[in-house]
XYZ file of C-alpha atoms in Angstrom:
329
model
C 64.707 48.992 48.126
C 67.257 46.307 49.256
C 68.563 46.079 52.514
C 72.170 46.777 51.027
C 70.569 49.996 49.521
C 69.068 51.268 52.906
C 70.632 54.532 54.162
C 72.342 53.383 57.476
C 72.921 55.818 60.356
C 76.231 54.251 61.045
C 77.378 55.737 57.762
C 76.562 59.280 59.108
C 78.278 58.895 62.473
C 81.403 60.892 63.031
C 81.635 59.338 66.707
C 80.436 56.211 68.486
C 79.353 58.195 71.970
C 75.691 58.802 71.576
C 73.215 59.643 74.640
C 70.443 57.825 75.907
C 67.612 59.862 77.435
C 65.361 57.358 79.531
C 66.331 59.320 82.862
C 65.052 62.397 81.265
C 61.398 60.793 81.694
C 61.382 61.368 85.346
C 60.420 58.636 87.842
C 57.288 57.875 85.558
C 55.280 55.943 88.220
C 52.839 53.243 87.140
C 50.831 51.666 89.212
C 52.848 52.697 92.300
C 55.740 51.444 90.692
C 58.864 53.801 89.332
C 59.696 52.788 85.533
C 62.380 55.620 85.271
C 65.379 56.939 86.914
C 63.928 59.516 89.804
C 63.016 63.264 89.605
C 64.818 65.537 87.184
C 63.903 69.326 86.229
C 63.248 70.227 82.907
C 65.990 72.867 83.248
C 68.391 70.087 84.232
C 67.283 67.938 81.378
C 67.757 70.597 78.806
C 71.130 71.557 79.919
C 72.132 67.792 79.713
C 71.256 67.749 76.167
C 72.653 71.114 75.382
C 75.868 69.978 76.503
C 75.958 66.716 74.773
C 75.015 68.436 71.502
C 77.513 71.137 71.921
C 79.970 68.481 72.141
C 79.499 67.050 68.964
C 77.431 64.046 70.171
C 75.091 63.116 67.148
C 72.988 60.022 68.272
C 70.137 60.658 70.541
C 67.923 57.685 71.808
C 64.703 58.003 73.494
C 61.371 56.382 73.511
C 57.519 57.353 73.515
C 56.957 55.556 76.893
C 59.735 57.441 78.594
C 57.710 59.690 81.043
C 54.649 59.056 78.785
C 56.435 60.896 76.079
C 58.205 63.484 78.288
C 61.553 62.423 76.986
C 60.629 62.851 73.729
C 59.185 66.523 74.429
C 62.349 67.455 76.051
C 64.535 66.185 73.094
C 62.355 68.172 70.724
C 62.734 71.283 72.859
C 66.307 71.140 73.032
C 66.741 70.614 69.320
C 64.512 73.500 68.483
C 66.721 75.712 70.941
C 69.667 76.187 68.971
C 71.433 75.184 65.525
C 74.041 72.405 65.571
C 76.526 71.717 62.883
C 76.770 68.186 63.387
C 74.210 65.635 61.477
C 72.006 64.911 64.422
C 70.011 61.439 64.437
C 67.139 60.640 66.573
C 66.271 57.175 67.366
C 62.749 56.568 69.275
C 60.612 53.647 70.107
C 57.153 52.653 70.386
C 54.890 49.580 71.380
C 54.740 49.854 75.225
C 51.181 51.555 76.232
C 49.545 52.411 79.086
C 45.886 51.124 79.569
C 42.828 52.611 80.745
C 43.059 50.748 83.977
C 46.508 52.214 84.806
C 48.480 49.094 83.699
C 50.908 48.780 80.674
C 50.722 46.592 77.947
C 52.324 46.041 74.180
C 50.734 47.010 70.887
C 52.583 46.549 67.651
C 49.850 46.601 65.449
C 49.740 48.622 62.217
C 47.265 51.210 63.322
C 49.440 51.862 66.784
C 52.573 52.139 64.450
C 51.166 55.058 62.356
C 49.658 56.667 65.498
C 52.789 56.297 67.555
C 55.111 57.707 64.654
C 52.532 60.691 64.330
C 52.710 61.614 67.934
C 56.358 60.988 68.168
C 57.059 63.369 65.384
C 54.676 66.013 67.055
C 56.513 65.524 70.499
C 60.288 65.869 68.849
C 59.148 68.670 66.498
C 60.725 66.839 63.807
C 59.453 66.234 60.188
C 61.048 62.523 60.208
C 62.601 60.062 62.857
C 65.937 58.330 61.764
C 65.629 55.265 63.608
C 62.201 53.618 64.815
C 62.360 50.572 67.043
C 60.035 48.206 68.616
C 60.367 48.658 72.225
C 61.272 45.366 73.848
C 58.597 43.026 72.255
C 59.042 39.298 73.823
C 61.861 36.990 72.996
C 59.538 34.733 71.524
C 57.654 37.230 69.298
C 56.036 35.723 66.173
C 58.568 37.334 63.706
C 57.341 34.705 60.865
C 53.932 36.268 60.836
C 54.459 39.874 61.661
C 54.047 42.219 58.808
C 56.944 44.809 58.120
C 54.780 46.727 55.345
C 53.731 49.655 57.439
C 57.464 50.117 58.187
C 58.291 50.220 54.534
C 55.250 52.414 53.891
C 56.535 54.936 56.265
C 59.937 54.949 54.768
C 58.559 55.621 51.256
C 56.453 58.587 53.040
C 59.573 59.748 54.390
C 58.514 59.717 57.768
C 61.286 57.190 59.183
C 64.564 56.241 57.558
C 65.252 52.819 59.256
C 63.460 50.362 61.496
C 64.207 47.570 63.700
C 64.050 46.238 67.151
C 65.148 47.395 70.803
C 65.550 43.613 72.148
C 64.474 42.641 75.551
C 67.608 40.051 75.542
C 70.164 39.224 73.429
C 68.501 35.893 72.855
C 65.535 38.092 71.358
C 67.865 40.082 69.421
C 69.135 36.709 67.696
C 65.554 35.838 66.857
C 65.290 39.283 65.123
C 68.368 38.611 63.261
C 67.299 35.202 62.310
C 64.078 36.638 60.708
C 65.885 39.305 58.967
C 63.420 41.982 60.184
C 64.697 45.374 59.883
C 68.148 46.938 59.859
C 68.818 48.249 63.472
C 68.931 46.169 66.681
C 69.552 47.829 70.078
C 70.764 45.755 72.793
C 72.556 45.434 76.021
C 76.522 45.031 75.974
C 78.670 46.035 78.782
C 81.766 44.660 80.670
C 79.284 42.566 82.940
C 77.151 41.259 80.102
C 79.074 40.238 76.974
C 76.589 37.776 75.356
C 76.525 39.915 72.033
C 80.261 38.685 71.383
C 78.998 34.941 72.000
C 75.816 34.894 70.301
C 75.208 37.742 67.776
C 78.815 38.312 66.333
C 78.888 35.257 64.535
C 75.351 35.515 62.770
C 75.464 35.264 59.250
C 72.997 38.528 59.041
C 75.102 40.810 61.167
C 76.294 42.668 58.346
C 72.744 43.913 57.753
C 72.620 45.721 61.216
C 73.458 48.819 62.592
C 73.852 47.775 66.259
C 73.049 50.050 69.209
C 74.751 49.355 72.649
C 72.440 50.089 75.559
C 73.173 50.070 79.368
C 76.965 50.288 78.626
C 77.535 51.283 82.539
C 75.448 47.955 83.738
C 72.357 50.342 84.704
C 74.685 52.418 86.906
C 76.687 49.407 88.932
C 79.918 50.028 86.667
C 80.470 53.008 89.082
C 83.633 54.118 91.045
C 81.355 54.990 93.941
C 79.827 51.671 94.151
C 83.309 50.213 94.784
C 83.143 51.165 98.488
C 79.529 51.965 99.055
C 76.278 49.858 98.778
C 73.668 51.349 96.594
C 70.925 53.086 97.822
C 68.030 53.831 95.128
C 65.317 56.011 95.651
C 61.876 55.075 95.504
C 61.453 56.998 91.836
C 64.191 54.980 90.687
C 63.396 51.692 88.925
C 66.483 50.000 90.415
C 64.557 50.090 93.658
C 62.311 47.427 92.735
C 65.098 45.137 90.890
C 65.247 41.595 92.335
C 67.826 41.311 95.049
C 69.898 38.471 93.518
C 70.299 40.760 90.460
C 71.596 43.838 92.210
C 73.712 41.395 94.678
C 75.098 39.626 91.455
C 75.840 43.061 89.516
C 77.308 44.906 92.596
C 79.519 41.760 93.513
C 81.073 41.337 89.799
C 81.390 45.018 89.102
C 83.696 45.279 92.136
C 85.701 42.297 90.443
C 86.758 44.815 87.830
C 87.990 47.135 90.285
C 91.555 46.894 88.522
C 89.753 49.342 85.940
C 89.654 52.034 88.754
C 93.469 52.137 88.522
C 93.806 53.070 84.998
C 93.465 56.901 83.836
C 89.535 57.928 84.053
C 88.532 55.180 86.772
C 86.127 52.238 86.433
C 83.222 54.066 84.885
C 85.050 55.621 82.241
C 87.168 52.610 81.156
C 83.908 50.361 81.591
C 82.587 52.722 78.964
C 85.589 52.574 76.656
C 85.279 48.947 76.816
C 82.089 49.025 75.147
C 82.825 52.081 72.707
C 85.703 49.997 71.300
C 83.954 47.015 70.379
C 83.959 46.991 66.662
C 80.409 45.523 66.244
C 78.892 48.685 68.183
C 77.726 51.252 65.665
C 76.913 53.791 68.636
C 76.909 53.659 72.186
C 73.814 55.233 74.299
C 74.847 55.908 78.106
C 72.315 57.923 79.760
C 73.225 60.873 81.807
C 71.507 62.579 84.992
C 73.913 65.750 85.077
C 75.814 67.741 83.114
C 79.124 66.172 84.675
C 77.899 62.977 83.678
C 77.806 63.937 79.849
C 81.285 65.618 80.495
C 82.603 62.442 81.993
C 81.283 60.099 78.957
C 83.029 62.578 76.580
C 86.166 62.038 78.371
C 85.968 58.358 78.420
C 85.278 58.469 74.661
C 88.670 60.066 74.406
C 90.484 57.504 76.425
C 93.250 55.139 74.663
C 91.389 51.835 73.811
C 91.933 49.035 76.600
C 94.914 46.732 75.360
C 94.312 42.880 74.948
C 95.572 42.206 78.297
C 93.038 44.213 80.138
C 90.215 43.050 77.980
C 91.446 39.449 78.778
C 91.229 40.462 82.619
C 88.011 41.497 82.325
C 86.729 38.260 80.680
C 88.386 36.372 83.345
C 87.190 38.309 86.101
C 83.641 38.083 85.041
C 83.440 35.094 82.796
C 79.500 34.883 82.196
C 76.306 36.376 83.336
C 74.339 34.258 86.119
C 72.292 31.257 85.037
C 68.945 33.063 85.599
C 69.686 35.353 82.814
C 69.993 32.611 80.395
C 67.009 30.694 78.668
C 66.278 27.414 80.508
C 67.350 24.376 78.742
């Protein structure tokens, strides 16, 4: 099967707003350090998913490492609880593993690929996975010598429909495109970090890929509340362990976009609108920790697009990301 003939999830989408479910895995403490977004009850998690699905959202993004499989289980439970008229697309990821000593590592071997797919299907209570992604392999991953045969075999078996990479950074995503691996890339894109536009959009292989835009609200820093308040993250929230210079840069530059708060919907809604209207994004996956946040995301998706003047002002207000986010020369 050639890439041109691969069924693409983007052809099935009726809307670009999806749902990320990292937060449904809870705090996910690994060696005393939070790898998630804090405590959340199963009841609230199911309510979030139900609200999203009832609204017509089709694309649900998860991973086997979110809460050590908890997020996948919650997604599976929600999908089994009711029937929905829309064509639902489930994307999950594999490769981040928990080792015997309690630490974490990565495994993208053929054996682990098959085992991960089997386990994810059981947790999701589905017969196939629409999109299977490698979860944050190193940006310098050896694509030249990596065998995609197991993924193609899983497609032939009907266990997955597409595969690709959730990249650690846009530079890693470019190397995936350089290698022509898979047909899906998940990458950071938001009003603070627009490197996709300068690094991927002109790539000759872009047309071969469905692009999933993640972190559209800048890890929560593109928030109306943080325009006037300093952030306070609980110990169960991975952001409590972010480097101070990263937190400070994101807060400072999010506040430079305060003019978006004067538009209908406010800062968060218009920041999400910015990412949604990018024509190269196949789908955008904001998370939600409450039903109200799901409803806010849906309202944002229905706002009119930002005009050229507003987009230009975003670009002028935040010209680029900090130098320490870029590869050393």
